[in-house]
């Protein structure tokens, strides 16, 4: 368990310090979600939220409770699509970015 905490702290510090890493991580989370890897998407988004906006501010902006948001991003969580896209929209606004979806050949 100590190793996991160290990795989480390292990732959090890097998210907070490196704009490129933060944007790439957010983009990756959305990409894996669209590729039907919700377990990875939820894990990455949980770390991302914790290091950026935080669950308290996200709850205020989304109208969802902190408890509900944290449950959404647990491994056993089963978030509704509308809630996930609401969260992604808030995270985009918070970071001042706009993700675009395109097809790959």
Coordinates of C-alpha atoms in Angstrom, one line a residue, residues 17-98:
X17 CA 3.2 21.2 -12.0
X18 CA 3.1 20.2 -15.6
X19 CA 0.4 21.6 -17.9
X20 CA 1.3 19.3 -20.8
X21 CA 1.1 16.2 -18.6
X22 CA -2.2 17.4 -17.1
X23 CA -3.8 18.0 -20.5
X24 CA -2.4 14.7 -21.9
X25 CA -3.7 12.8 -18.8
X26 CA -7.2 14.3 -19.2
X27 CA -7.3 13.5 -22.9
X28 CA -6.1 10.0 -22.2
X29 CA -8.9 9.5 -19.7
X30 CA -11.6 10.5 -22.2
X31 CA -10.0 8.4 -24.9
X32 CA -10.0 5.2 -22.8
X33 CA -13.5 5.9 -21.7
X34 CA -14.6 6.1 -25.4
X35 CA -12.7 2.9 -26.0
X36 CA -14.9 1.2 -23.3
X37 CA -12.2 1.0 -20.6
X38 CA -14.2 2.6 -17.8
X39 CA -12.0 1.1 -15.1
X40 CA -9.0 3.0 -16.4
X41 CA -11.0 6.1 -17.2
X42 CA -12.5 6.3 -13.7
X43 CA -9.1 5.8 -12.0
X44 CA -7.3 8.4 -14.1
X45 CA -10.2 10.9 -13.7
X46 CA -10.3 10.4 -9.9
X47 CA -6.6 11.3 -9.7
X48 CA -7.0 14.2 -12.1
X49 CA -10.0 15.6 -10.1
X50 CA -8.1 15.2 -6.8
X51 CA -5.1 17.1 -8.2
X52 CA -7.0 19.9 -9.9
X53 CA -10.5 21.1 -9.1
X54 CA -11.1 18.8 -6.1
X55 CA -14.2 16.9 -5.3
X56 CA -15.7 19.7 -3.2
X57 CA -15.7 22.3 -5.9
X58 CA -16.7 19.7 -8.5
X59 CA -19.7 18.8 -6.4
X60 CA -20.7 22.5 -6.1
X61 CA -20.4 23.0 -9.9
X62 CA -22.1 19.7 -10.9
X63 CA -24.9 19.7 -8.4
X64 CA -23.9 16.2 -7.3
X65 CA -22.8 15.4 -3.8
X66 CA -19.2 14.7 -3.0
X67 CA -20.2 11.3 -1.8
X68 CA -21.9 10.5 -5.1
X69 CA -18.9 11.8 -7.1
X70 CA -16.5 9.7 -5.1
X71 CA -18.7 6.6 -5.6
X72 CA -18.8 7.2 -9.3
X73 CA -15.0 7.0 -9.6
X74 CA -14.6 3.9 -7.3
X75 CA -13.6 0.7 -9.1
X76 CA -17.1 -0.6 -8.4
X77 CA -18.8 2.6 -9.4
X78 CA -21.3 2.6 -12.3
X79 CA -21.7 6.3 -13.3
X80 CA -24.5 7.3 -15.7
X81 CA -23.3 8.7 -19.0
X82 CA -25.0 12.0 -18.4
X83 CA -23.1 12.4 -15.1
X84 CA -19.8 11.5 -16.7
X85 CA -20.2 14.0 -19.5
X86 CA -21.3 16.7 -17.0
X87 CA -18.1 16.1 -15.1
X88 CA -16.0 16.1 -18.3
X89 CA -17.6 19.4 -19.3
X90 CA -16.8 21.0 -16.0
X91 CA -13.2 19.8 -16.1
X92 CA -12.8 21.2 -19.6
X93 CA -14.1 24.6 -18.5
X94 CA -12.0 24.5 -15.3
X95 CA -8.8 23.8 -17.4
X96 CA -9.8 26.2 -20.2
X97 CA -9.6 23.5 -22.9
X98 CA -12.0 22.0 -25.4

